[in-house]
mmCIF file of N, CA and C in Angstrom:
data_model
loop_
_atom_site.group_PDB
_atom_site.id
_atom_site.type_symbol
_atom_site.label_atom_id
_atom_site.label_comp_id
_atom_site.label_asym_id
_atom_site.label_seq_id
_atom_site.Cartn_x
_atom_site.Cartn_y
_atom_site.Cartn_z
ATOM 1 N N MET A 1 30.000 -21.697 6.701
ATOM 2 C CA MET A 1 28.701 -20.644 7.464
ATOM 3 C C MET A 1 27.422 -20.332 6.388
ATOM 4 N N PRO A 2 26.680 -20.220 7.265
ATOM 5 C CA PRO A 2 25.702 -19.833 6.160
ATOM 6 C C PRO A 2 25.631 -18.765 5.932
ATOM 7 N N ARG A 3 24.775 -17.715 4.900
ATOM 8 C CA ARG A 3 25.118 -16.613 4.506
ATOM 9 C C ARG A 3 23.812 -15.934 5.126
ATOM 10 N N GLU A 4 23.880 -15.178 5.516
ATOM 11 C CA GLU A 4 22.420 -14.453 6.514
ATOM 12 C C GLU A 4 22.400 -13.479 5.197
ATOM 13 N N GLN A 5 20.915 -13.691 5.206
ATOM 14 C CA GLN A 5 19.417 -13.058 4.457
ATOM 15 C C GLN A 5 19.308 -11.719 4.848
ATOM 16 N N ARG A 6 19.381 -10.802 4.121
ATOM 17 C CA ARG A 6 18.956 -9.542 4.560
ATOM 18 C C ARG A 6 17.868 -8.892 3.904
ATOM 19 N N ARG A 7 16.952 -8.157 4.200
ATOM 20 C CA ARG A 7 15.698 -7.362 3.855
ATOM 21 C C ARG A 7 16.075 -6.087 4.378
ATOM 22 N N LEU A 8 15.276 -5.629 2.925
ATOM 23 C CA LEU A 8 15.217 -3.885 2.576
ATOM 24 C C LEU A 8 14.018 -3.639 3.507
ATOM 25 N N ALA A 9 13.667 -2.707 3.810
ATOM 26 C CA ALA A 9 12.438 -2.378 4.070
ATOM 27 C C ALA A 9 12.209 -0.854 3.527
ATOM 28 N N ALA A 10 10.696 -1.149 2.752
ATOM 29 C CA ALA A 10 10.582 0.191 2.179
ATOM 30 C C ALA A 10 8.898 0.209 3.101
ATOM 31 N N ILE A 11 9.093 2.313 2.706
ATOM 32 C CA ILE A 11 7.961 2.536 3.605
ATOM 33 C C ILE A 11 7.089 3.316 1.927
ATOM 34 N N VAL A 12 5.995 2.816 2.070
ATOM 35 C CA VAL A 12 5.127 3.931 0.682
ATOM 36 C C VAL A 12 4.109 4.943 1.326
ATOM 37 N N SER A 13 4.235 5.735 0.520
ATOM 38 C CA SER A 13 3.074 7.539 0.705
ATOM 39 C C SER A 13 2.605 7.635 -0.289
ATOM 40 N N ALA A 14 1.616 7.894 0.119
ATOM 41 C CA ALA A 14 0.674 8.813 -0.929
ATOM 42 C C ALA A 14 -0.073 9.610 -0.751
ATOM 43 N N ASP A 15 -0.138 10.553 -1.519
ATOM 44 C CA ASP A 15 -0.489 11.814 -1.616
ATOM 45 C C ASP A 15 -2.125 11.806 -2.354
ATOM 46 N N VAL A 16 -3.259 11.584 -1.799
ATOM 47 C CA VAL A 16 -4.767 11.213 -2.278
ATOM 48 C C VAL A 16 -4.835 13.226 -2.867
ATOM 49 N N SER A 17 -5.332 12.897 -3.976
ATOM 50 C CA SER A 17 -6.056 14.799 -4.148
ATOM 51 C C SER A 17 -7.242 14.605 -3.499
ATOM 52 N N GLY A 18 -7.926 15.472 -3.369
ATOM 53 C CA GLY A 18 -8.942 15.920 -2.384
ATOM 54 C C GLY A 18 -9.410 14.803 -1.433
ATOM 55 N N TYR A 19 -8.273 14.180 -0.706
ATOM 56 C CA TYR A 19 -8.600 14.203 0.327
ATOM 57 C C TYR A 19 -9.402 13.866 1.325
ATOM 58 N N SER A 20 -9.419 15.525 1.464
ATOM 59 C CA SER A 20 -10.210 15.623 3.061
ATOM 60 C C SER A 20 -11.933 16.300 2.294
ATOM 61 N N ARG A 21 -11.894 16.451 1.251
ATOM 62 C CA ARG A 21 -13.070 16.842 0.417
ATOM 63 C C ARG A 21 -13.976 15.752 0.240
ATOM 64 N N LEU A 22 -13.148 14.602 -0.380
ATOM 65 C CA LEU A 22 -13.552 12.943 0.121
ATOM 66 C C LEU A 22 -14.167 12.481 1.472
ATOM 67 N N VAL A 23 -13.261 12.722 2.064
ATOM 68 C CA VAL A 23 -13.263 11.765 3.118
ATOM 69 C C VAL A 23 -14.532 12.812 3.878
ATOM 70 N N GLY A 24 -14.842 13.860 3.523
ATOM 71 C CA GLY A 24 -16.219 14.754 4.529
ATOM 72 C C GLY A 24 -17.291 14.130 3.616
ATOM 73 N N ARG A 25 -17.580 14.185 2.061
ATOM 74 C CA ARG A 25 -18.578 13.696 1.842
ATOM 75 C C ARG A 25 -19.090 12.265 1.858
ATOM 76 N N ASP A 26 -17.844 11.007 2.278
ATOM 77 C CA ASP A 26 -18.193 9.885 2.564
ATOM 78 C C ASP A 26 -16.790 8.993 3.042
ATOM 79 N N GLU A 27 -16.805 9.244 4.072
ATOM 80 C CA GLU A 27 -16.061 8.666 5.108
ATOM 81 C C GLU A 27 -15.318 6.903 4.566
ATOM 82 N N SER A 28 -16.727 6.574 5.318
ATOM 83 C CA SER A 28 -16.269 4.772 4.719
ATOM 84 C C SER A 28 -16.255 4.353 3.410
ATOM 85 N N GLY A 29 -16.978 5.113 2.428
ATOM 86 C CA GLY A 29 -16.978 4.657 0.867
ATOM 87 C C GLY A 29 -15.409 5.364 0.900
ATOM 88 N N THR A 30 -14.936 6.554 0.889
ATOM 89 C CA THR A 30 -13.570 6.449 0.158
ATOM 90 C C THR A 30 -12.426 5.492 0.741
ATOM 91 N N LEU A 31 -12.437 5.943 2.371
ATOM 92 C CA LEU A 31 -12.009 4.167 2.781
ATOM 93 C C LEU A 31 -12.041 3.447 2.553
ATOM 94 N N ALA A 32 -12.774 2.862 1.591
ATOM 95 C CA ALA A 32 -13.278 1.560 0.591
ATOM 96 C C ALA A 32 -12.172 1.667 -0.060
ATOM 97 N N ALA A 33 -12.687 2.856 -1.062
ATOM 98 C CA ALA A 33 -11.958 2.751 -2.659
ATOM 99 C C ALA A 33 -10.816 2.805 -1.977
ATOM 100 N N LEU A 34 -9.910 3.524 -0.923
ATOM 101 C CA LEU A 34 -8.639 3.357 -1.162
ATOM 102 C C LEU A 34 -8.255 1.289 -0.841
ATOM 103 N N LYS A 35 -8.665 1.124 -0.196
ATOM 104 C CA LYS A 35 -8.061 -0.236 0.156
ATOM 105 C C LYS A 35 -8.642 -1.283 -1.034
ATOM 106 N N THR A 36 -9.271 -1.276 -1.732
ATOM 107 C CA THR A 36 -9.429 -1.266 -3.303
ATOM 108 C C THR A 36 -8.280 -1.558 -4.016
ATOM 109 N N LEU A 37 -8.071 -0.001 -3.972
ATOM 110 C CA LEU A 37 -6.761 0.808 -4.644
ATOM 111 C C LEU A 37 -5.903 -0.169 -4.556
ATOM 112 N N ARG A 38 -5.466 -0.346 -2.725
ATOM 113 C CA ARG A 38 -3.978 -0.335 -2.145
ATOM 114 C C ARG A 38 -3.783 -2.516 -2.912
ATOM 115 N N ARG A 39 -5.382 -2.798 -2.587
ATOM 116 C CA ARG A 39 -5.330 -4.690 -2.635
ATOM 117 C C ARG A 39 -4.809 -4.659 -4.373
ATOM 118 N N GLU A 40 -5.517 -4.127 -5.043
ATOM 119 C CA GLU A 40 -5.371 -4.180 -6.525
ATOM 120 C C GLU A 40 -4.306 -3.966 -7.543
ATOM 121 N N LEU A 41 -3.705 -2.807 -6.503
ATOM 122 C CA LEU A 41 -2.865 -2.061 -7.573
ATOM 123 C C LEU A 41 -1.686 -2.323 -7.118
ATOM 124 N N ILE A 42 -1.539 -1.708 -5.672
ATOM 125 C CA ILE A 42 -0.571 -1.711 -5.004
ATOM 126 C C ILE A 42 0.233 -3.498 -3.797
ATOM 127 N N ASP A 43 -0.701 -4.258 -3.189
ATOM 128 C CA ASP A 43 0.062 -5.820 -2.887
ATOM 129 C C ASP A 43 0.647 -6.349 -3.993
ATOM 130 N N PRO A 44 -0.072 -6.489 -4.730
ATOM 131 C CA PRO A 44 0.142 -7.298 -6.072
ATOM 132 C C PRO A 44 2.256 -7.099 -6.978
ATOM 133 N N LYS A 45 2.075 -5.952 -6.741
ATOM 134 C CA LYS A 45 3.734 -5.016 -6.695
ATOM 135 C C LYS A 45 4.646 -5.528 -5.796
ATOM 136 N N ILE A 46 3.727 -5.460 -4.097
ATOM 137 C CA ILE A 46 5.020 -5.912 -3.768
ATOM 138 C C ILE A 46 5.126 -7.076 -2.936
ATOM 139 N N SER A 47 3.975 -7.679 -3.660
ATOM 140 C CA SER A 47 4.428 -9.724 -3.676
ATOM 141 C C SER A 47 5.512 -9.803 -4.854
ATOM 142 N N GLU A 48 5.006 -9.655 -5.591
ATOM 143 C CA GLU A 48 5.776 -9.532 -7.341
ATOM 144 C C GLU A 48 7.063 -9.188 -6.905
ATOM 145 N N HIS A 49 7.835 -8.195 -6.164
ATOM 146 C CA HIS A 49 9.536 -8.096 -5.634
ATOM 147 C C HIS A 49 9.346 -8.314 -4.211
ATOM 148 N N GLY A 50 8.704 -9.728 -3.879
ATOM 149 C CA GLY A 50 9.227 -10.425 -2.628
ATOM 150 C C GLY A 50 8.797 -10.068 -1.128
ATOM 151 N N GLY A 51 8.262 -9.063 -1.139
ATOM 152 C CA GLY A 51 7.710 -8.609 -0.265
ATOM 153 C C GLY A 51 6.218 -9.024 0.509
ATOM 154 N N GLY A 52 5.778 -8.520 1.441
ATOM 155 C CA GLY A 52 4.884 -8.777 2.357
ATOM 156 C C GLY A 52 5.032 -9.926 3.294
ATOM 157 N N SER A 53 3.971 -10.262 3.749
ATOM 158 C CA SER A 53 4.274 -11.208 5.363
ATOM 159 C C SER A 53 4.002 -12.544 4.216
#
């Protein structure tokens, strides 16, 4: 009988200090910066541990 592979799902939450102020000053720039940080810092760790799509 083949062994069933189980996967654990995790949720990542981040609290950005000064988010409202940053978005109020430059919404698109703030969102672009957060996406860059996610792509450069978080996504590689997810892949490193076998996660992602």
